[in-house]
Amino acid sequence: MQTETVLYFILAGIAALFIAGFQYYKNEKSMSKLNMLFLFLRFLTIFSILLLLINPKFHQETISIEKPNLIIAVDNSNSIVYLKQEEKVRELVQRIMDSEALKNKFNIDVYTFGKDFSATDTLTFSEKQTDINGAINQLSQLYKQTTSPTLLITDGNQTYGNDYEFSSSKYKQPIYPIILGDTTAYTDLKIQQFNVNRYAFLKNQFPVEAVLVYNGYDNVQSKFAVKKGDVEVYSKNISFSKDNNSSIINFTLPASTVGVSSYRATLTPIENEKNKINNTKLFAIEVIDQKTKVAIVSAFLHPDLGALKKSIERNEQRSLTLLNPDEAINQIDDFQLIILYQPNHIFRDLYKFLDKTNKNRFIIVGTKTNLTFLNEVSKNFQHEISGQLEDYQAQLNLNYSPFLVDDINFESFPPLRSNFGAINFSVPFQTLLTKTINGNPTIDPLLATIETNDKREAILLGENIWQWRAQSFISTKSFNPFDDFLGKVVQYLASNKQRNRLNIEYETFYNGNTNIIVKAQYFDKNYQFDARQSLNITVKDDISGDTKILPFVIKNNNYQVDLSSLSPSKYSFTVSLSDESISQSGNFQILEYNVEQQFLSANVTKLQRLATNSNGISYFIDETTNLYSDLLNDSRYLPVQKSHKNSLPLIDWKYLLLIIALSLSAEWFLRKYNGLI
């Protein structure tokens, strides 16, 4: 406490004593015990009030010892079971957590990872993928400012995400890999990879590329064969040696029937081969009988045109052609959908052909759109002409009913540039995206769809949609969210099917190592999204005949059910409502494949490099004797003494207010009791 504050205390005491004495002290005879008590209570009250006016600050310093963290990150994937290491892992983790020496020196935190990362010590070894890179990135965020050596208990075989060896350079903690599995190099043949398109067209040939790998020293012979059911549709004899240890085979197969066709590729095992699971791989292709053809018609070049083309053609069922208005007139019958990009008077003849043929269309309005012409040729809407431009951001309308739409974080997308003014529809319409101006939501449509006279139409009131595709990649490291959204718009516009109150979204086939999510949307009779219903899916295994009934759950603006627990087979399903006779049915197939069973041994080399690069030490699961002493004796992991200084003003001390209240109350009560009031 400062000397100045002490001086104020003394002056406050003198002043309080003087004031109390002035009020009660008359002469020595008047100072009875009662008056002396009154004088003391009055002194206490005044002195306390003066202390509050001075309001000194008291400083309190506390010393704490902060222990470093010991992070245990455990590979919870299925490969640990396949390598028969699960019991060793459980025992090691339990020994570390029970070690009194380690608990005295470290705060021990346990995490598990597969495809997902979670803070738990429950080990199931059921994850179907391994993302070591994702686990390290998560830990780097959690322990950015602390000392946290990390025990990474894994076989080092990653099946998902970026290469963890390079991304771990951003993790500023020493990593101690505990290497699981057999480190012996076995002779092995395997089908490393299949490259095949998801779709093929009826009566065409589709290309297939197979990458075959051999690990060994001897010269070996094998046969690569592909079967559809029991029929062999392709085969080839392959030779491998120590130097010639890989082979890439390219061939074509016929697309003869519409629907999903599944194939089994097999590389004949060699003698004494330990892992024969990776000698077989299933793949499938969906054969369709036609391709959706889309045309973009524009009178000038713009980045939006390239973005639309790449986005639409990502789906192999669709092709897109760039045309000018004159070219489009001559080819109009070749396309199921015409995208009119910023139309002007040059589009007049094209509009006549579109109206005559009743073609579906997608109109994109921007700064170069001739609104006078557009209002003249349009029968469904009129756009106000203000001569001013405006930037519009988007917000998803959760009650949009024609098809299922996921929110891809439209609010974070850059604004689209277009004309200022309202659009007035003369026919019923559905708003998919609404306008947001300077962060203020509106009810005005930014993207709307129309169904009238067996024709579908959409209008987007903004240019620079290429920036949306770029932002989608920045946010998610993938163009897929935006491409899927635009693909749904194109699919809706290229078809004239009657809309349903119950819409289902699913794939026709899934690989065995992927999540299987079926989505649904249900709308009431006014086509407003209804989140109050109870939806169930009845799934039947067409091979075994087993049936399961599972409920949907609400997530975002749709219903979802996770079918990832289903085993590989062919399935048929029906989605139904509990209190209405509305249902939708479909079929899908799950291909047998477990990527975690493709490995024979641990990736020792990479884990040892990871330890070296992070200033850690690697251990094998059976050789962890020195682990405890290395952690306990490392001078980098000493506890840190920290002091915390708190400054507390006297006015925050509630007891002083209580003293003032009690002294005043006691003085009043005693004076009242003695008849002095």
XYZ file of C-alpha atoms in Angstrom:
677
model
C 0.000 0.000 0.000
C 1.322 3.435 -0.896
C 2.407 5.949 1.781
C -0.099 8.462 0.436
C -2.949 6.016 1.065
C -1.761 5.384 4.661
C -1.711 9.135 5.249
C -5.309 9.366 4.001
C -6.278 6.595 6.439
C -4.789 8.530 9.378
C -6.477 11.765 8.342
C -9.783 9.898 7.898
C -9.468 8.453 11.427
C -8.705 11.875 12.921
C -11.584 13.485 11.034
C -14.018 10.739 12.064
C -12.942 11.036 15.710
C -13.273 14.831 15.641
C -16.782 14.710 14.096
C -17.998 12.001 16.489
C -16.515 13.873 19.472
C -18.083 17.128 18.348
C -21.509 15.441 18.308
C -21.249 13.560 21.622
C -18.485 15.039 23.793
C -19.582 17.989 25.939
C -17.543 17.513 29.112
C -16.065 14.698 31.106
C -19.197 14.310 33.226
C -21.356 13.786 30.155
C -19.225 10.876 28.926
C -21.069 7.968 30.431
C -20.496 4.464 29.191
C -23.568 4.812 26.969
C -22.333 8.067 25.390
C -18.919 6.550 24.856
C -20.621 3.668 23.034
C -22.585 6.170 20.907
C -19.365 8.069 20.138
C -17.636 4.839 19.098
C -20.503 3.766 16.821
C -20.638 7.227 15.219
C -16.841 7.193 14.760
C -17.047 3.745 13.151
C -19.760 4.898 10.738
C -17.996 8.101 9.648
C -14.590 6.414 9.379
C -16.075 3.655 7.182
C -17.762 6.223 4.912
C -14.510 8.165 4.543
C -12.700 4.919 3.671
C -15.215 4.342 0.906
C -14.542 7.832 -0.424
C -10.792 7.193 -0.378
C -11.413 3.767 -1.956
C -7.898 2.288 -1.593
C -6.903 -0.792 -3.597
C -5.538 -3.912 -1.931
C -3.266 -6.212 -3.935
C -3.337 -9.946 -3.456
C -0.725 -12.231 -4.987
C -1.257 -15.979 -5.304
C 1.333 -18.513 -6.421
C 0.305 -21.587 -8.417
C 2.205 -24.475 -9.921
C 1.161 -25.370 -13.488
C 2.003 -28.880 -14.605
C 2.656 -29.686 -18.272
C 0.092 -31.764 -20.159
C 0.665 -35.303 -21.334
C -1.511 -35.988 -24.388
C -2.436 -39.567 -25.277
C -3.862 -39.788 -28.821
C -5.020 -43.331 -29.638
C -5.785 -44.730 -33.085
C -9.350 -46.042 -32.730
C -9.627 -47.515 -36.229
C -10.429 -51.055 -37.288
C -6.862 -51.687 -38.492
C -5.728 -52.050 -34.858
C -8.044 -55.061 -34.500
C -6.876 -56.489 -37.810
C -3.249 -56.214 -36.637
C -4.281 -57.822 -33.283
C -2.994 -54.952 -31.158
C -6.168 -53.822 -29.374
C -5.439 -55.486 -26.002
C -1.874 -54.171 -25.925
C -3.177 -50.660 -26.569
C -5.746 -50.873 -23.786
C -3.138 -52.145 -21.331
C -0.632 -49.420 -22.243
C -3.181 -46.619 -21.918
C -4.358 -47.965 -18.566
C -0.791 -48.247 -17.242
C -0.035 -44.659 -18.212
C -3.210 -43.362 -16.596
C -2.525 -45.364 -13.411
C 1.104 -44.233 -13.086
C 1.394 -42.058 -9.967
C 4.739 -40.640 -11.130
C 3.270 -39.459 -14.416
C 0.120 -38.103 -12.749
C 2.257 -36.115 -10.294
C 4.216 -34.508 -13.108
C 1.607 -34.192 -15.880
C -2.045 -33.445 -16.472
C -3.001 -36.486 -18.554
C -5.580 -36.046 -21.334
C -6.762 -38.926 -23.552
C -8.162 -38.582 -27.088
C -9.144 -41.069 -29.768
C -9.164 -40.601 -33.518
C -10.286 -42.414 -36.632
C -12.002 -40.327 -39.250
C -13.261 -38.156 -36.370
C -11.410 -36.814 -33.344
C -12.928 -36.957 -29.853
C -11.939 -36.407 -26.216
C -12.612 -39.818 -24.700
C -10.763 -42.805 -23.287
C -13.340 -45.300 -24.604
C -11.602 -47.543 -27.118
C -13.811 -49.431 -29.586
C -11.460 -49.738 -32.596
C -14.482 -49.515 -34.873
C -13.619 -46.446 -36.985
C -13.547 -47.220 -40.714
C -10.979 -44.546 -41.611
C -7.807 -43.124 -40.060
C -7.057 -39.398 -40.190
C -3.827 -38.826 -38.248
C -3.390 -35.414 -39.844
C -6.796 -34.295 -38.581
C -5.972 -35.417 -35.039
C -2.680 -33.482 -35.029
C -4.405 -30.362 -36.369
C -7.050 -30.557 -33.643
C -4.412 -30.957 -30.930
C -2.430 -28.011 -32.290
C -5.482 -25.802 -31.726
C -6.182 -27.139 -28.235
C -2.615 -26.950 -26.883
C -1.240 -23.954 -28.711
C 0.111 -22.087 -25.662
C 1.103 -24.979 -23.375
C 3.827 -27.562 -22.920
C 2.171 -30.800 -24.040
C 4.269 -33.787 -25.132
C 2.082 -36.134 -27.159
C 1.972 -39.925 -27.201
C 0.667 -40.964 -30.633
C -0.432 -44.613 -30.361
C -0.998 -45.821 -33.932
C 0.167 -48.096 -36.740
C 0.925 -45.005 -38.826
C -1.289 -46.104 -41.739
C -3.478 -43.164 -42.760
C -6.466 -43.660 -45.067
C -8.036 -40.206 -45.006
C -6.810 -36.602 -45.071
C -3.504 -34.914 -45.874
C -0.089 -36.441 -45.213
C 0.497 -36.120 -41.470
C 4.287 -36.167 -41.762
C 4.367 -32.738 -43.403
C 1.390 -31.100 -41.699
C 2.788 -32.048 -38.268
C 5.457 -29.330 -38.702
C 2.812 -26.855 -37.497
C 2.420 -28.796 -34.247
C 4.879 -27.289 -31.764
C 4.880 -30.199 -29.317
C 7.239 -33.208 -29.149
C 5.534 -36.325 -30.531
C 6.280 -39.788 -29.117
C 4.891 -42.379 -31.575
C 4.011 -45.738 -30.015
C 4.260 -48.017 -33.054
C 1.642 -50.772 -33.299
C 1.682 -53.880 -35.437
C 4.083 -56.215 -37.093
C 7.110 -54.476 -38.610
C 8.158 -57.440 -40.747
C 8.008 -56.860 -44.513
C 5.913 -59.679 -46.030
C 5.597 -60.689 -49.648
C 2.299 -59.296 -50.814
C 0.214 -58.673 -53.915
C -2.594 -56.145 -53.782
C -4.973 -54.087 -55.861
C -3.821 -50.634 -54.846
C -6.449 -48.545 -56.591
C -9.317 -48.545 -59.050
C -10.098 -45.539 -61.222
C -13.540 -45.773 -62.810
C -16.285 -43.279 -63.573
C -19.426 -43.360 -61.463
C -21.726 -43.255 -64.511
C -21.730 -44.794 -67.978
C -24.179 -44.515 -70.842
C -26.161 -47.395 -72.247
C -24.517 -49.331 -75.128
C -21.205 -47.526 -74.612
C -17.825 -48.785 -73.398
C -16.579 -47.321 -70.110
C -12.857 -47.174 -69.202
C -11.365 -48.819 -66.118
C -7.870 -48.350 -64.709
C -6.436 -50.752 -62.112
C -3.203 -50.131 -60.189
C -1.579 -53.381 -59.008
C 1.356 -53.464 -56.549
C 3.816 -56.174 -55.509
C 5.950 -56.140 -52.355
C 8.674 -58.789 -52.438
C 11.994 -59.906 -53.889
C 11.175 -62.979 -56.013
C 9.773 -63.151 -59.518
C 6.078 -64.078 -59.320
C 3.185 -64.730 -61.703
C -0.465 -63.863 -61.080
C -3.738 -63.403 -62.909
C -5.895 -60.299 -62.786
C -9.573 -60.982 -63.492
C -12.824 -59.006 -63.369
C -16.174 -60.727 -62.923
C -19.733 -59.497 -63.174
C -21.640 -61.998 -61.096
C -20.254 -65.391 -62.141
C -19.218 -64.236 -65.623
C -15.621 -63.253 -66.223
C -15.618 -60.101 -68.358
C -11.861 -59.402 -68.403
C -8.609 -61.130 -67.449
C -4.868 -60.706 -67.916
C -1.758 -62.549 -66.719
C 0.697 -60.350 -64.801
C 4.387 -60.780 -63.923
C 6.117 -59.019 -61.019
C 9.689 -58.816 -59.750
C 11.699 -56.800 -57.243
C 12.335 -54.089 -59.844
C 9.053 -54.428 -61.738
C 6.825 -54.146 -58.657
C 3.766 -52.359 -60.065
C 1.484 -52.546 -63.048
C -1.223 -50.240 -64.403
C -3.895 -51.988 -66.459
C -6.299 -50.032 -68.653
C -9.301 -51.743 -70.234
C -12.920 -51.079 -71.168
C -16.137 -52.851 -70.245
C -19.527 -52.709 -71.969
C -22.484 -50.849 -70.422
C -25.220 -53.225 -71.514
C -28.042 -52.788 -68.970
C -29.557 -49.746 -67.279
C -29.016 -49.494 -63.511
C -26.217 -50.291 -61.084
C -23.749 -52.936 -62.232
C -21.277 -54.288 -59.668
C -17.999 -56.011 -60.469
C -15.428 -58.013 -58.503
C -11.749 -57.654 -59.414
C -9.331 -60.309 -58.162
C -5.562 -60.633 -58.263
C -4.748 -64.320 -57.733
C -2.751 -64.687 -54.458
C 0.737 -66.136 -54.531
C 1.888 -68.978 -52.296
C 2.100 -68.199 -48.553
C 0.671 -64.687 -49.024
C -0.397 -63.423 -45.591
C -2.980 -60.773 -46.498
C -5.367 -61.973 -49.197
C -8.104 -59.455 -48.436
C -6.344 -56.735 -50.423
C -6.240 -59.020 -53.489
C -9.931 -58.402 -54.120
C -11.781 -55.194 -54.718
C -15.387 -54.422 -55.651
C -16.439 -51.544 -57.839
C -19.709 -50.454 -59.397
C -21.005 -48.178 -62.089
C -24.472 -46.785 -62.784
C -25.589 -47.153 -66.383
C -28.010 -44.490 -67.614
C -29.744 -44.312 -70.959
C -29.323 -40.618 -71.680
C -27.223 -37.601 -70.850
C -28.653 -34.255 -69.804
C -27.511 -31.584 -72.229
C -27.428 -27.980 -71.068
C -26.657 -24.858 -73.088
C -25.432 -21.517 -71.745
C -26.357 -18.693 -74.088
C -24.478 -15.423 -73.690
C -23.618 -12.460 -75.918
C -20.317 -11.780 -74.121
C -17.622 -13.517 -72.071
C -17.717 -13.548 -68.269
C -16.012 -15.612 -65.515
C -19.458 -16.922 -64.526
C -19.622 -18.932 -67.758
C -16.519 -20.955 -66.950
C -17.620 -21.528 -63.354
C -21.055 -22.738 -64.480
C -19.538 -25.093 -67.042
C -17.107 -26.674 -64.563
C -19.767 -26.950 -61.887
C -22.437 -28.530 -64.105
C -20.075 -30.934 -65.887
C -18.664 -32.278 -62.618
C -21.624 -34.639 -62.804
C -20.840 -36.990 -65.680
C -24.547 -37.276 -66.484
C -24.480 -33.717 -67.772
C -22.733 -31.872 -70.589
C -22.727 -28.141 -71.169
C -22.217 -26.135 -74.360
C -21.458 -22.400 -74.639
C -23.398 -20.719 -77.436
C -24.310 -17.277 -78.662
C -28.007 -16.513 -79.307
C -27.850 -17.237 -83.057
C -26.138 -20.609 -82.553
C -28.654 -21.590 -79.874
C -31.625 -21.136 -82.232
C -30.283 -23.762 -84.630
C -29.519 -26.278 -81.859
C -32.364 -25.648 -79.441
C -33.841 -29.149 -79.774
C -30.562 -30.738 -78.627
C -30.840 -29.425 -75.060
C -33.076 -30.151 -72.070
C -32.236 -26.817 -70.412
C -31.238 -23.391 -71.711
C -29.363 -20.995 -69.406
C -29.862 -17.412 -70.566
C -26.976 -15.355 -69.227
C -27.853 -11.649 -68.949
C -30.238 -11.519 -71.953
C -30.646 -8.405 -74.074
C -32.353 -7.527 -77.364
C -30.066 -9.953 -79.264
C -31.999 -12.780 -77.522
C -35.367 -11.769 -79.053
C -35.544 -14.533 -81.676
C -34.278 -17.099 -79.188
C -37.072 -16.201 -76.761
C -39.620 -16.787 -79.506
C -38.241 -20.290 -80.118
C -38.159 -21.036 -76.383
C -41.783 -19.999 -75.961
C -42.787 -21.955 -79.043
C -41.104 -25.158 -77.850
C -42.045 -24.557 -74.185
C -38.405 -25.128 -73.117
C -37.262 -24.968 -69.518
C -34.932 -22.053 -68.885
C -32.642 -20.534 -66.262
C -32.295 -16.741 -66.480
C -29.339 -15.010 -64.849
C -29.727 -11.249 -64.469
C -26.726 -8.956 -64.010
C -25.378 -5.495 -64.663
C -25.441 -5.971 -68.459
C -28.988 -7.312 -68.603
C -31.424 -5.208 -70.637
C -34.298 -5.042 -68.159
C -36.589 -3.244 -70.623
C -36.208 -6.138 -73.070
C -36.543 -8.734 -70.297
C -39.797 -7.197 -69.049
C -41.074 -7.134 -72.615
C -40.480 -10.818 -73.382
C -41.236 -12.246 -69.948
C -44.771 -13.426 -69.234
C -44.129 -14.465 -65.630
C -42.445 -11.480 -63.957
C -41.567 -7.798 -64.241
C -38.403 -6.208 -62.821
C -38.473 -2.607 -61.650
C -36.045 -0.363 -63.530
C -34.199 2.108 -61.305
C -30.946 2.620 -63.209
C -28.980 1.809 -60.021
C -26.847 -1.179 -59.056
C -26.775 -3.047 -55.746
C -24.827 -5.869 -54.046
C -26.930 -8.754 -52.725
C -25.909 -11.548 -50.375
C -27.956 -14.722 -50.099
C -29.935 -16.441 -47.375
C -31.492 -19.897 -47.757
C -35.276 -20.168 -47.525
C -35.832 -23.225 -45.322
C -39.407 -23.583 -46.596
C -38.396 -24.087 -50.221
C -40.284 -27.198 -51.343
C -39.594 -28.284 -54.965
C -36.375 -30.159 -54.078
C -34.057 -30.842 -51.154
C -31.419 -28.145 -50.540
C -28.550 -28.136 -48.028
C -27.416 -24.871 -46.475
C -23.842 -24.466 -47.740
C -23.352 -21.335 -45.626
C -24.781 -18.959 -48.211
C -24.529 -16.062 -45.733
C -20.718 -16.203 -45.951
C -20.639 -16.004 -49.752
C -19.571 -12.756 -51.473
C -22.427 -10.518 -52.670
C -23.748 -10.761 -56.214
C -23.921 -7.596 -58.312
C -27.196 -6.721 -60.021
C -29.837 -4.071 -60.615
C -31.590 -2.358 -57.727
C -35.340 -2.808 -57.696
C -38.039 -5.313 -56.811
C -39.231 -8.151 -59.015
C -42.971 -8.778 -59.260
C -44.261 -12.194 -60.299
C -47.561 -12.693 -62.105
C -47.579 -16.472 -61.496
C -46.975 -18.655 -58.419
C -43.274 -18.948 -57.569
C -40.999 -20.486 -54.943
C -38.121 -18.529 -53.385
C -34.960 -20.597 -52.964
C -32.621 -17.776 -51.862
C -33.634 -14.398 -50.467
C -31.726 -11.131 -50.667
C -29.665 -9.737 -47.823
C -28.540 -6.113 -48.210
C -25.743 -4.851 -45.934
C -26.509 -7.637 -43.464
C -30.250 -6.888 -43.369
C -32.426 -9.842 -44.477
C -35.319 -9.145 -46.836
C -38.166 -11.210 -48.255
C -37.218 -10.320 -51.836
C -36.112 -13.333 -53.907
C -32.527 -13.618 -55.128
C -33.079 -17.042 -56.712
C -36.622 -18.196 -57.448
C -38.235 -21.015 -59.428
C -41.513 -21.133 -61.344
C -43.682 -24.032 -62.524
C -46.404 -23.151 -65.008
C -47.934 -24.807 -68.086
C -45.692 -27.897 -67.786
C -42.617 -25.664 -67.939
C -39.996 -24.900 -65.300
C -38.103 -21.665 -65.017
C -35.579 -20.157 -62.591
C -34.260 -16.630 -62.268
C -31.099 -15.559 -60.441
C -30.858 -11.824 -59.789
C -27.088 -11.376 -59.662
C -23.812 -11.924 -61.505
C -20.367 -13.056 -60.244
C -21.566 -16.452 -59.106
C -18.018 -17.636 -59.873
C -17.042 -16.008 -56.559
C -19.474 -18.326 -54.760
C -17.717 -21.366 -56.187
C -14.332 -19.943 -55.164
C -15.580 -19.169 -51.635
C -16.945 -22.698 -51.328
C -13.454 -24.042 -52.038
C -11.835 -21.620 -49.568
C -14.262 -22.630 -46.810
C -14.371 -26.398 -47.354
C -11.255 -27.123 -49.481
C -13.642 -28.525 -52.091
C -15.877 -27.293 -54.919
C -18.353 -30.085 -54.166
C -20.814 -28.198 -51.889
C -21.436 -25.472 -54.473
C -21.392 -27.913 -57.407
C -23.934 -30.153 -55.660
C -26.197 -27.167 -55.002
C -26.074 -25.971 -58.602
C -26.469 -29.563 -59.799
C -29.760 -29.853 -57.927
C -31.017 -26.648 -59.536
C -30.062 -27.946 -62.985
C -31.570 -31.366 -62.301
C -34.847 -29.748 -61.246
C -34.967 -27.454 -64.286
C -34.035 -30.188 -66.766
C -36.980 -32.319 -65.669
C -40.734 -31.807 -65.760
C -41.649 -34.317 -63.073
C -44.468 -33.312 -60.749
C -43.173 -32.261 -57.351
C -43.899 -34.416 -54.322
C -44.583 -33.557 -50.696
C -41.989 -36.149 -49.654
C -38.575 -35.881 -51.326
C -35.752 -38.400 -50.778
C -32.051 -37.901 -51.482
C -29.708 -40.913 -51.657
C -27.057 -42.573 -53.843
C -27.649 -45.690 -55.889
C -24.498 -47.336 -54.476
C -22.015 -46.695 -51.681
C -18.503 -47.908 -50.960
C -18.272 -49.872 -47.717
C -15.944 -47.357 -46.049
C -18.161 -44.274 -46.549
C -20.937 -42.828 -44.415
C -24.376 -43.765 -45.718
C -26.785 -40.889 -45.074
C -30.312 -40.812 -46.496
C -32.011 -37.401 -46.400
C -35.695 -36.535 -46.674
C -37.888 -33.450 -46.764
C -41.596 -33.430 -45.989
C -43.959 -30.570 -46.849
C -47.484 -29.879 -45.723
C -50.376 -29.327 -48.131
C -49.277 -25.716 -48.644
C -45.760 -26.953 -49.486
C -44.258 -25.528 -46.315
C -41.497 -27.583 -44.686
C -42.995 -29.532 -41.789
C -40.550 -30.438 -38.998
C -43.246 -31.915 -36.747
C -43.686 -35.220 -38.552
C -42.289 -38.601 -37.555
C -40.527 -40.271 -40.491
C -39.299 -43.860 -40.551
C -37.307 -45.838 -43.069
C -37.863 -49.554 -43.580
C -34.714 -51.121 -45.032
C -34.768 -54.655 -46.428
C -31.683 -56.686 -47.294
C -32.657 -58.183 -50.667
C -30.213 -61.067 -50.214
C -30.788 -62.178 -46.618
C -34.334 -60.853 -46.274
C -33.568 -59.060 -42.981
C -35.599 -55.922 -42.326
C -34.847 -52.919 -40.133
C -37.022 -49.943 -39.227
C -35.134 -46.792 -38.251
C -36.375 -43.283 -37.390
C -35.239 -40.080 -39.081
C -33.923 -37.148 -37.058
C -34.163 -33.445 -37.860
C -30.915 -31.805 -38.913
C -30.818 -28.305 -40.408
C -33.731 -28.132 -42.863
C -34.189 -31.838 -43.537
C -34.670 -35.251 -41.987
C -31.676 -37.616 -41.915
C -30.955 -41.224 -41.051
C -27.517 -42.827 -40.793
C -27.317 -46.298 -42.358
C -23.540 -46.683 -42.042
C -23.991 -49.707 -39.774
C -25.478 -51.777 -42.611
C -23.275 -54.544 -43.966
C -22.420 -54.762 -47.686
C -25.408 -56.055 -49.673
C -28.258 -54.955 -51.928
C -31.077 -53.088 -50.195
C -34.533 -51.779 -50.941
C -36.178 -49.207 -48.693
C -39.387 -47.310 -48.071
C -39.638 -43.950 -46.298
C -43.051 -43.376 -44.745
C -44.877 -41.059 -42.342
C -46.353 -42.350 -39.110
C -49.716 -40.601 -39.510
C -50.146 -40.115 -43.284
C -50.311 -42.496 -46.225
C -47.393 -40.853 -48.049
C -44.260 -42.839 -48.860
C -41.299 -43.033 -51.223
C -39.260 -46.109 -52.123
C -35.867 -46.792 -53.639
C -32.904 -49.141 -53.910
C -29.194 -48.937 -53.205
C -26.192 -51.212 -52.933
C -23.305 -51.200 -50.446
C -20.029 -52.505 -51.864
C -17.801 -54.605 -49.635
C -14.581 -52.762 -48.858
C -12.651 -52.077 -45.658
C -9.635 -49.888 -46.309
C -8.320 -50.594 -42.803
C -7.737 -54.241 -43.783
C -5.407 -53.347 -46.636
C -2.270 -53.031 -44.463
C 0.112 -55.766 -43.401
C 2.350 -53.868 -41.011
C 2.979 -50.540 -39.327
C 4.403 -47.583 -41.216
C 7.553 -47.552 -39.092
C 9.678 -45.285 -41.266
C 7.181 -42.445 -41.354
C 6.468 -42.594 -37.606
C 10.184 -42.567 -36.799
C 10.667 -39.510 -39.020
C 7.712 -37.881 -37.287
C 9.395 -38.408 -33.902
C 12.728 -37.055 -35.143
C 11.225 -33.959 -36.775
C 9.253 -33.074 -33.621
C 12.125 -33.727 -31.175
C 10.372 -36.767 -29.751
C 11.252 -40.457 -29.472
C 9.554 -43.440 -31.151
C 8.825 -46.719 -29.349
C 7.397 -50.064 -30.358
C 4.390 -51.204 -28.369
C 6.370 -54.099 -26.830
C 9.368 -51.905 -25.994
C 8.034 -49.013 -23.902
C 10.261 -49.647 -20.865
C 12.113 -46.350 -21.226
C 9.000 -44.296 -21.998
C 8.286 -43.386 -18.363
C 11.862 -42.394 -17.506
C 12.243 -40.395 -20.736
C 9.139 -38.362 -19.913
C 9.923 -37.939 -16.216
C 13.575 -36.944 -16.689
C 13.152 -34.608 -19.650
C 14.000 -31.062 -18.518
C 11.585 -29.605 -21.080
C 8.639 -30.818 -19.012
C 9.274 -29.081 -15.701
C 6.304 -27.552 -13.874
C 5.966 -23.785 -14.187
C 5.425 -21.511 -11.185
C 2.994 -18.716 -11.962
C 2.006 -15.759 -9.833
C -1.381 -14.135 -10.138
C -1.818 -10.608 -8.808
C -5.346 -9.417 -8.062
C -6.241 -5.800 -7.351
C -9.359 -5.365 -5.200
C -10.876 -1.858 -4.581
C -12.238 -1.349 -1.064
C -15.631 -0.342 -2.476
C -16.040 -3.957 -3.654
C -15.591 -5.215 -0.072
C -19.178 -5.888 1.005
C -18.311 -6.298 4.678
C -17.535 -2.573 4.989
C -21.063 -1.731 3.862
C -22.330 -4.239 6.414
C -20.301 -2.507 9.182
C -21.820 0.891 8.246
C -25.334 -0.550 8.286
C -24.835 -2.362 11.619
C -23.246 0.620 13.382
C -26.028 2.994 12.271
C -28.702 0.451 13.208
C -27.145 -0.226 16.628
C -26.861 3.496 17.389
C -30.497 4.141 16.424
C -31.755 1.148 18.436
C -29.842 2.094 21.597
C -30.932 5.716 21.408
C -34.547 4.609 20.873
C -34.350 2.117 23.751
C -33.010 4.754 26.118
C -35.619 7.332 25.131
C -33.171 9.643 23.428
C -35.195 9.805 20.178
